[in-house]
């Protein structure tokens, strides 16, 4: 960067600091690389990344950029595929403060800020039986700002329910910082006066189109198809009022005309009942004829897959057997029909099948509403993209293109595409798509490491665009947006008149050309093969990553440091620079990555559940931690071999804390700890009143021939803290003889955390978790088997999270042996009182034991023996990441709802970020992960529940109410 450019960006930063906090202005090279990456195969590294909180900051930023002639680009979730969300100047991203929404007229409309995730919008509308029209495949990640700015659609959306057709009004910010609220008459009137030239320009363009019959006909033809190539020229045909035209031109404008700060949608019906069918035909031609026949029937989605697509998923678990025998010529349709009542649905399905039976069907699974079967069928469609991504060579990227043919050209278009793939040696390419709209996606792998590979891609694109736009009069982009990838071909599709119209639109809205330059309008005819993203080899654990960003919403560190995608981007660059001998650069990146990438990763694996190819970035982080902590392996081994002693030391520390808190008082301890933390550069963390007391209740092994049973008194707690602050732990557990006539037995494994930790000092409920669990089990009439050597047992999670895999494995094996013996070789179920320990043990154990976490065990074994009287109050429920990863979140919520009149599961908290001991060592991770929590706790709510003792410490701290195990709740409401 030249000195003048450097000075300009420094001046911009100084200007922005008057309005935006330093912490939200990023200029570190490593962060710029990581934050500047999106899902496309293009790389531009921004000079500055901003994270803005509100529209006032957007306006200030735009005015500042205009004053200094600096280009800027807006980004929502960064899931776009065509290069429209990358920048080599200023990249503007949105903080989580842009999540506002308002339901209007019983769900008939919804007002949304651009930071709302699409799936969340539908969640808000679900009680009203409504949803937003657009339904892109990335809806669980992409945000409303991106959905509207790209006119994203999806499988059921078609052209009738996309953003263009369902927008009611918008709030906009233009390049000069001016605002327009299209629903506000005063705002509209003011805008018409202050932006008279823009209004007049729009009116002239509308008249120009009206006077040009050829151009008008072309526009009407193009938009009977799905089309996101270029600007939404149909706005000039469909609307007369210039404000309506402006509003609809903003849809699909990809941030090149202005910023959408709010959008109000007219919603669509979300039918209660659905049924799906999978029909295989001998060839594509027959499948396409059926598509045409289905066009006017009651179907909501018709997904077509070619033979290569079906072969790519044939060997995946759960697939129908017949898929393996299909040849490459077949055409497959996945059909869905929806209705609000079952009778109507059945009639619709019968009508569809009557039509299909007129054609020769090779294989089929007829319409079903069975949830398991339906999920299996749609797993075929959803598994296509990962199937290609999983087998690509290291160093290549996955390219997803989408085009649209007139439906009458669909079969010929598929055949032409298949031949084109063969000509250019894309033998792995598959075709699938939304057949009712003639919208096809095709996926193939491409490397950009050599000039020959770049040329192959460029030549392929030249022929592809001719095939689609010229031969078949189709759309070069149906729903993924023009971006940089198709910008050189906009004129090819639209002709000189259409392209000139788009150039005029750009100049009217953005006369200085500073909004997202190079996107949609780009005079560089080779723009699509410039600035290509390298995908260097880094590690087998993450090399399959395509940087789509689907992982980001569930990552607890995404607002603090890096998301999983960003960790992989940065790690790839570190490995590339190391191989290139760029020592100073790689060392600088590695220094940043240590904290940003390694230290602040919770390593929970939630990212793997969202990743199309199942990448667990936490596994990479644990591997890297192994190298970092290798020197401490002897200490790790000592703690593992002397686990009881380690826990006693922890317990002693908690007792000392109790005494200090009682003697000195919480306020004085807080001041002292704050000073100590500052002196240690925060390596010693601040004290918190939520730090638990010491657990004074001890479980004692019952042995193979004995157990705790119903006839025994409830185990007592040792003397109170006031009598003996640091007295030794009581040994008061009662043993009972084994009764072979009783069949209700359970092996109880109290986690090391619950064995050591009691409750926070000010909690009215001071019983420890093992005491409560014991009480509940005895109440339900269960005999309790406590394994031998309980105080030495641990699942290995504390060691595994630090990368001590061998030590963790030894602890897991030791635990498995003890539980196998205690359960009499798997005869009795095993209850873990914390979910993370249960999850790890299920994954690590080889013996056939039934391992259950608290909610699962209560639902499966206890409820039938208990009488529940629900609390008539509101409670908070935190569903831990381990519970989510075991797909037990619905069960945990179900149990909570059985026990309380109202249960609130706070939004946007998938993981609390405590992550074993991160809450102690890296408390800022816990703070960032739980930032949305306190505002969601109602004033009348006084308690929360979870199923991980350590997580509950952070939850209590950041919510303002005490969190405990859900077993406390069940024990309180049951007899």
CSV table of C-alpha atoms in Angstrom, one decimal, residues 174-486:
chain,number,residue,atom,x,y,z
A,174,UNK,CA,-27.7,5.7,0.6
A,175,UNK,CA,-24.1,6.4,-0.3
A,176,UNK,CA,-24.2,9.9,1.0
A,177,UNK,CA,-25.6,8.8,4.3
A,178,UNK,CA,-29.2,9.9,3.6
A,179,UNK,CA,-32.0,7.7,5.1
A,180,UNK,CA,-35.3,6.7,3.5
A,181,UNK,CA,-38.2,4.9,5.2
A,182,UNK,CA,-40.4,3.8,2.4
A,183,UNK,CA,-43.3,3.3,4.8
A,184,UNK,CA,-43.1,6.8,6.3
A,185,UNK,CA,-44.9,9.5,4.3
A,186,UNK,CA,-42.8,12.3,5.8
A,187,UNK,CA,-39.6,10.4,5.0
A,188,UNK,CA,-40.7,9.8,1.5
A,189,UNK,CA,-41.7,13.5,1.0
A,190,UNK,CA,-38.4,14.7,2.3
A,191,UNK,CA,-36.4,12.3,0.2
A,192,UNK,CA,-38.3,13.4,-3.0
A,193,UNK,CA,-37.3,17.0,-2.3
A,194,UNK,CA,-33.7,16.4,-1.2
A,195,UNK,CA,-32.9,13.7,-3.9
A,196,UNK,CA,-34.8,15.2,-6.8
A,197,UNK,CA,-32.1,14.2,-9.3
A,198,UNK,CA,-32.4,10.5,-8.2
A,199,UNK,CA,-36.2,10.6,-8.4
A,200,UNK,CA,-36.1,12.2,-11.8
A,201,UNK,CA,-33.5,9.8,-13.0
A,202,UNK,CA,-35.6,6.8,-11.9
A,203,UNK,CA,-38.7,8.3,-13.7
A,204,UNK,CA,-36.6,8.7,-16.9
A,205,UNK,CA,-35.3,5.2,-16.8
A,206,UNK,CA,-38.9,3.8,-16.3
A,207,UNK,CA,-40.0,5.9,-19.3
A,208,UNK,CA,-37.0,4.7,-21.3
A,209,UNK,CA,-38.0,1.0,-20.7
A,210,UNK,CA,-41.6,1.7,-21.4
A,211,UNK,CA,-40.7,3.2,-24.8
A,212,UNK,CA,-38.5,0.3,-25.7
A,213,UNK,CA,-40.7,-2.7,-26.6
A,214,UNK,CA,-37.7,-5.0,-27.2
A,215,UNK,CA,-36.1,-4.3,-23.8
A,216,UNK,CA,-39.5,-4.5,-22.0
A,217,UNK,CA,-40.1,-7.9,-23.6
A,218,UNK,CA,-36.6,-9.1,-22.6
A,219,UNK,CA,-37.2,-8.0,-19.0
A,220,UNK,CA,-40.5,-9.8,-18.8
A,221,UNK,CA,-39.0,-12.9,-20.3
A,222,UNK,CA,-36.0,-12.9,-17.9
A,223,UNK,CA,-38.2,-12.6,-14.8
A,224,UNK,CA,-40.6,-15.3,-15.5
A,225,UNK,CA,-37.5,-17.3,-14.6
A,226,UNK,CA,-35.5,-17.1,-11.4
A,227,UNK,CA,-33.0,-14.4,-12.2
A,228,UNK,CA,-30.5,-12.5,-10.0
A,229,UNK,CA,-28.1,-11.5,-12.8
A,230,UNK,CA,-27.5,-7.8,-12.6
A,231,UNK,CA,-30.0,-5.4,-11.1
A,232,UNK,CA,-33.7,-6.1,-10.7
A,233,UNK,CA,-34.8,-4.4,-13.9
A,234,UNK,CA,-38.3,-5.7,-13.5
A,235,UNK,CA,-38.8,-2.9,-11.0
A,236,UNK,CA,-38.8,-0.5,-13.9
A,237,UNK,CA,-41.7,-2.5,-15.5
A,238,UNK,CA,-43.7,-3.6,-12.5
A,239,UNK,CA,-43.9,-0.2,-10.7
A,240,UNK,CA,-44.7,3.4,-11.5
A,241,UNK,CA,-44.0,5.2,-8.3
A,242,UNK,CA,-40.2,6.0,-8.1
A,243,UNK,CA,-40.1,5.1,-4.4
A,244,UNK,CA,-41.5,1.6,-5.2
A,245,UNK,CA,-39.0,1.3,-8.0
A,246,UNK,CA,-36.1,2.3,-5.6
A,247,UNK,CA,-37.4,-0.2,-3.0
A,248,UNK,CA,-37.4,-3.1,-5.5
A,249,UNK,CA,-34.1,-2.1,-7.2
A,250,UNK,CA,-32.5,-2.5,-3.7
A,251,UNK,CA,-33.5,-6.1,-3.7
A,252,UNK,CA,-30.7,-8.1,-5.3
A,253,UNK,CA,-28.4,-5.0,-5.5
A,254,UNK,CA,-25.7,-6.8,-3.4
A,255,UNK,CA,-24.8,-3.7,-1.4
A,256,UNK,CA,-23.8,-1.7,-4.5
A,257,UNK,CA,-26.7,0.8,-4.3
A,258,UNK,CA,-27.1,1.4,-0.5
A,259,UNK,CA,-27.6,-0.3,2.8
A,260,UNK,CA,-30.9,-2.0,3.9
A,261,UNK,CA,-31.2,-1.1,7.6
A,262,UNK,CA,-34.6,-2.7,8.0
A,263,UNK,CA,-37.1,-4.6,5.9
A,264,UNK,CA,-40.7,-5.5,6.4
A,265,UNK,CA,-41.9,-8.7,4.7
A,266,UNK,CA,-45.4,-9.8,3.9
A,267,UNK,CA,-45.2,-13.4,5.2
A,268,UNK,CA,-46.5,-16.6,3.6
A,269,UNK,CA,-48.3,-19.6,5.0
A,270,UNK,CA,-46.3,-22.3,6.8
A,271,UNK,CA,-48.4,-25.4,6.3
A,272,UNK,CA,-48.8,-27.7,9.2
A,273,UNK,CA,-48.6,-31.0,7.3
A,274,UNK,CA,-46.1,-32.2,4.7
A,275,UNK,CA,-45.4,-35.3,2.7
A,276,UNK,CA,-42.5,-36.3,0.5
A,277,UNK,CA,-41.8,-38.8,-2.2
A,278,UNK,CA,-38.7,-39.9,-4.2
A,279,UNK,CA,-39.4,-41.0,-7.8
A,280,UNK,CA,-36.7,-42.3,-10.1
A,281,UNK,CA,-37.1,-42.3,-13.9
A,282,UNK,CA,-34.9,-44.0,-16.4
A,283,UNK,CA,-33.6,-40.7,-17.9
A,284,UNK,CA,-33.5,-37.0,-17.5
A,285,UNK,CA,-35.9,-36.4,-20.4
A,286,UNK,CA,-38.7,-38.3,-18.7
A,287,UNK,CA,-38.0,-36.6,-15.3
A,288,UNK,CA,-38.3,-33.2,-17.0
A,289,UNK,CA,-41.6,-34.1,-18.7
A,290,UNK,CA,-42.9,-35.0,-15.3
A,291,UNK,CA,-41.7,-31.6,-13.9
A,292,UNK,CA,-43.7,-29.8,-16.6
A,293,UNK,CA,-46.8,-32.0,-15.7
A,294,UNK,CA,-46.4,-31.1,-12.0
A,295,UNK,CA,-46.1,-27.4,-12.6
A,296,UNK,CA,-49.8,-26.7,-12.0
A,297,UNK,CA,-50.4,-29.4,-9.4
A,298,UNK,CA,-50.3,-28.9,-5.6
A,299,UNK,CA,-46.6,-29.4,-5.0
A,300,UNK,CA,-44.4,-27.0,-3.0
A,301,UNK,CA,-41.0,-28.4,-4.0
A,302,UNK,CA,-39.7,-30.5,-6.8
A,303,UNK,CA,-36.0,-31.2,-6.6
A,304,UNK,CA,-34.3,-32.9,-9.5
A,305,UNK,CA,-31.0,-34.9,-9.2
A,306,UNK,CA,-29.0,-36.4,-12.0
A,307,UNK,CA,-27.4,-39.9,-12.0
A,308,UNK,CA,-24.0,-38.6,-10.9
A,309,UNK,CA,-25.7,-36.8,-8.0
A,310,UNK,CA,-27.4,-40.0,-6.8
A,311,UNK,CA,-24.3,-42.0,-7.1
A,312,UNK,CA,-22.4,-39.5,-5.0
A,313,UNK,CA,-24.5,-40.3,-1.9
A,314,UNK,CA,-25.3,-44.0,-2.6
A,315,UNK,CA,-22.9,-45.3,0.1
A,316,UNK,CA,-23.9,-42.9,2.8
A,317,UNK,CA,-25.5,-44.4,5.9
A,318,UNK,CA,-29.3,-44.7,5.8
A,319,UNK,CA,-29.7,-44.3,2.1
A,320,UNK,CA,-32.3,-46.6,0.3
A,321,UNK,CA,-30.6,-49.7,-1.0
A,322,UNK,CA,-31.8,-49.2,-4.6
A,323,UNK,CA,-29.7,-46.1,-5.0
A,324,UNK,CA,-26.5,-48.2,-5.4
A,325,UNK,CA,-27.9,-49.9,-8.5
A,326,UNK,CA,-28.9,-46.8,-10.3
A,327,UNK,CA,-27.0,-45.9,-13.5
A,328,UNK,CA,-25.8,-42.5,-14.6
A,329,UNK,CA,-28.7,-41.9,-17.0
A,330,UNK,CA,-31.4,-41.7,-14.4
A,331,UNK,CA,-33.3,-38.6,-13.4
A,332,UNK,CA,-34.7,-38.4,-9.9
A,333,UNK,CA,-37.4,-36.1,-8.4
A,334,UNK,CA,-37.8,-35.4,-4.7
A,335,UNK,CA,-41.3,-34.0,-4.4
A,336,UNK,CA,-43.0,-32.3,-1.4
A,337,UNK,CA,-46.6,-31.4,-1.0
A,338,UNK,CA,-48.0,-29.3,1.9
A,339,UNK,CA,-51.4,-28.6,3.4
A,340,UNK,CA,-53.1,-27.4,6.5
A,341,UNK,CA,-55.1,-30.6,7.1
A,342,UNK,CA,-54.3,-34.2,6.6
A,343,UNK,CA,-57.3,-34.9,4.3
A,344,UNK,CA,-56.3,-32.2,1.9
A,345,UNK,CA,-52.7,-33.4,2.0
A,346,UNK,CA,-53.8,-37.0,1.1
A,347,UNK,CA,-55.9,-35.7,-1.8
A,348,UNK,CA,-53.0,-33.7,-3.1
A,349,UNK,CA,-50.6,-36.6,-2.9
A,350,UNK,CA,-53.0,-38.8,-4.7
A,351,UNK,CA,-53.5,-36.2,-7.5
A,352,UNK,CA,-49.7,-36.0,-7.9
A,353,UNK,CA,-49.2,-39.7,-8.0
A,354,UNK,CA,-52.0,-40.2,-10.6
A,355,UNK,CA,-50.0,-37.9,-12.9
A,356,UNK,CA,-46.7,-39.6,-12.2
A,357,UNK,CA,-48.1,-43.0,-12.9
A,358,UNK,CA,-48.6,-42.0,-16.5
A,359,UNK,CA,-44.8,-42.3,-16.9
A,360,UNK,CA,-42.4,-45.2,-16.5
A,361,UNK,CA,-41.0,-45.2,-13.0
A,362,UNK,CA,-37.8,-47.0,-12.3
A,363,UNK,CA,-37.8,-46.9,-8.5
A,364,UNK,CA,-39.8,-45.0,-6.0
A,365,UNK,CA,-40.7,-44.2,-2.4
A,366,UNK,CA,-44.2,-42.9,-2.5
A,367,UNK,CA,-45.6,-40.1,-0.5
A,368,UNK,CA,-45.1,-40.4,3.2
A,369,UNK,CA,-45.4,-38.1,6.2
A,370,UNK,CA,-43.3,-40.4,8.4
A,371,UNK,CA,-40.7,-38.1,10.0
A,372,UNK,CA,-37.8,-40.6,9.8
A,373,UNK,CA,-38.5,-41.4,6.2
A,374,UNK,CA,-39.0,-37.8,5.2
A,375,UNK,CA,-35.7,-36.8,6.9
A,376,UNK,CA,-33.9,-39.6,5.1
A,377,UNK,CA,-35.3,-38.5,1.7
A,378,UNK,CA,-34.2,-34.9,2.3
A,379,UNK,CA,-30.9,-36.0,3.6
A,380,UNK,CA,-30.3,-37.2,0.0
A,381,UNK,CA,-30.7,-33.7,-1.3
A,382,UNK,CA,-28.9,-32.0,1.5
A,383,UNK,CA,-26.0,-34.5,1.2
A,384,UNK,CA,-25.1,-33.8,-2.4
A,385,UNK,CA,-22.9,-30.8,-1.8
A,386,UNK,CA,-21.0,-32.4,1.1
A,387,UNK,CA,-20.5,-35.5,-1.0
A,388,UNK,CA,-18.5,-33.6,-3.6
A,389,UNK,CA,-16.7,-31.5,-0.9
A,390,UNK,CA,-15.7,-34.6,1.0
A,391,UNK,CA,-13.8,-36.2,-1.9
A,392,UNK,CA,-12.1,-33.2,-3.4
A,393,UNK,CA,-8.3,-33.1,-3.6
A,394,UNK,CA,-6.5,-31.0,-1.1
A,395,UNK,CA,-5.8,-27.5,-2.5
A,396,UNK,CA,-8.9,-27.4,-4.6
A,397,UNK,CA,-12.1,-25.6,-3.8
A,398,UNK,CA,-15.8,-26.6,-4.3
A,399,UNK,CA,-17.6,-24.4,-6.8
A,400,UNK,CA,-21.4,-24.2,-6.8
A,401,UNK,CA,-23.0,-22.5,-9.7
A,402,UNK,CA,-26.6,-21.9,-10.3
A,403,UNK,CA,-28.4,-21.2,-13.5
A,404,UNK,CA,-32.0,-21.3,-14.7
A,405,UNK,CA,-33.4,-22.6,-18.0
A,406,UNK,CA,-36.9,-22.1,-19.3
A,407,UNK,CA,-38.6,-25.3,-18.1
A,408,UNK,CA,-39.2,-26.3,-21.7
A,409,UNK,CA,-35.4,-26.3,-22.2
A,410,UNK,CA,-34.6,-28.1,-18.9
A,411,UNK,CA,-33.8,-31.6,-20.3
A,412,UNK,CA,-31.7,-30.2,-23.1
A,413,UNK,CA,-30.0,-27.9,-20.6
A,414,UNK,CA,-29.1,-30.8,-18.3
A,415,UNK,CA,-27.7,-32.8,-21.2
A,416,UNK,CA,-25.7,-29.8,-22.5
A,417,UNK,CA,-24.2,-29.3,-19.0
A,418,UNK,CA,-23.3,-32.9,-18.6
A,419,UNK,CA,-21.5,-32.8,-22.0
A,420,UNK,CA,-19.7,-29.6,-21.0
A,421,UNK,CA,-18.5,-31.2,-17.8
A,422,UNK,CA,-17.1,-34.1,-19.7
A,423,UNK,CA,-15.3,-31.8,-22.2
A,424,UNK,CA,-13.6,-29.9,-19.4
A,425,UNK,CA,-12.8,-33.0,-17.4
A,426,UNK,CA,-15.0,-32.2,-14.4
A,427,UNK,CA,-15.9,-35.8,-14.0
A,428,UNK,CA,-17.0,-35.3,-10.4
A,429,UNK,CA,-19.6,-32.7,-11.3
A,430,UNK,CA,-23.2,-33.3,-10.2
A,431,UNK,CA,-26.4,-31.5,-11.1
A,432,UNK,CA,-29.4,-30.9,-8.9
A,433,UNK,CA,-31.9,-28.1,-8.4
A,434,UNK,CA,-35.3,-26.6,-8.1
A,435,UNK,CA,-36.9,-28.1,-11.1
A,436,UNK,CA,-40.2,-26.3,-11.1
A,437,UNK,CA,-38.3,-23.1,-11.7
A,438,UNK,CA,-35.8,-24.6,-14.2
A,439,UNK,CA,-33.2,-23.7,-11.6
A,440,UNK,CA,-30.2,-26.0,-11.6
A,441,UNK,CA,-27.2,-26.0,-9.3
A,442,UNK,CA,-24.1,-27.8,-10.3
A,443,UNK,CA,-21.1,-28.6,-8.1
A,444,UNK,CA,-17.6,-29.4,-9.1
A,445,UNK,CA,-14.1,-29.0,-7.7
A,446,UNK,CA,-11.5,-26.6,-9.1
A,447,UNK,CA,-7.9,-25.8,-8.2
A,448,UNK,CA,-6.4,-22.4,-8.9
A,449,UNK,CA,-2.8,-23.2,-8.1
A,450,UNK,CA,-1.6,-23.2,-11.7
A,451,UNK,CA,-2.2,-21.0,-14.8
A,452,UNK,CA,-3.5,-24.0,-16.7
A,453,UNK,CA,-6.2,-24.7,-14.0
A,454,UNK,CA,-7.2,-21.0,-14.0
A,455,UNK,CA,-7.4,-21.1,-17.8
A,456,UNK,CA,-9.5,-24.3,-17.7
A,457,UNK,CA,-12.0,-22.6,-15.4
A,458,UNK,CA,-12.1,-19.4,-17.5
A,459,UNK,CA,-12.7,-21.3,-20.7
A,460,UNK,CA,-15.4,-23.4,-19.0
A,461,UNK,CA,-17.2,-20.2,-17.9
A,462,UNK,CA,-17.0,-18.7,-21.4
A,463,UNK,CA,-18.7,-21.8,-22.8
A,464,UNK,CA,-21.2,-22.1,-19.9
A,465,UNK,CA,-22.4,-18.6,-20.3
A,466,UNK,CA,-22.9,-19.0,-24.0
A,467,UNK,CA,-24.8,-22.2,-23.4
A,468,UNK,CA,-27.2,-20.8,-20.8
A,469,UNK,CA,-27.7,-17.2,-21.8
A,470,UNK,CA,-27.5,-17.4,-25.6
A,471,UNK,CA,-28.4,-21.0,-26.6
A,472,UNK,CA,-31.2,-21.5,-24.0
A,473,UNK,CA,-32.1,-17.9,-23.2
A,474,UNK,CA,-31.7,-18.7,-19.5
A,475,UNK,CA,-30.4,-16.9,-16.4
A,476,UNK,CA,-26.7,-17.1,-15.6
A,477,UNK,CA,-27.5,-16.5,-11.9
A,478,UNK,CA,-30.8,-17.8,-10.6
A,479,UNK,CA,-30.5,-17.2,-6.9
A,480,UNK,CA,-26.8,-16.9,-5.8
A,481,UNK,CA,-26.3,-13.3,-7.0
A,482,UNK,CA,-24.0,-11.8,-9.7
A,483,UNK,CA,-21.1,-10.9,-7.5
A,484,UNK,CA,-17.7,-10.8,-9.1
A,485,UNK,CA,-18.1,-14.3,-10.6
A,486,UNK,CA,-20.7,-13.4,-13.2
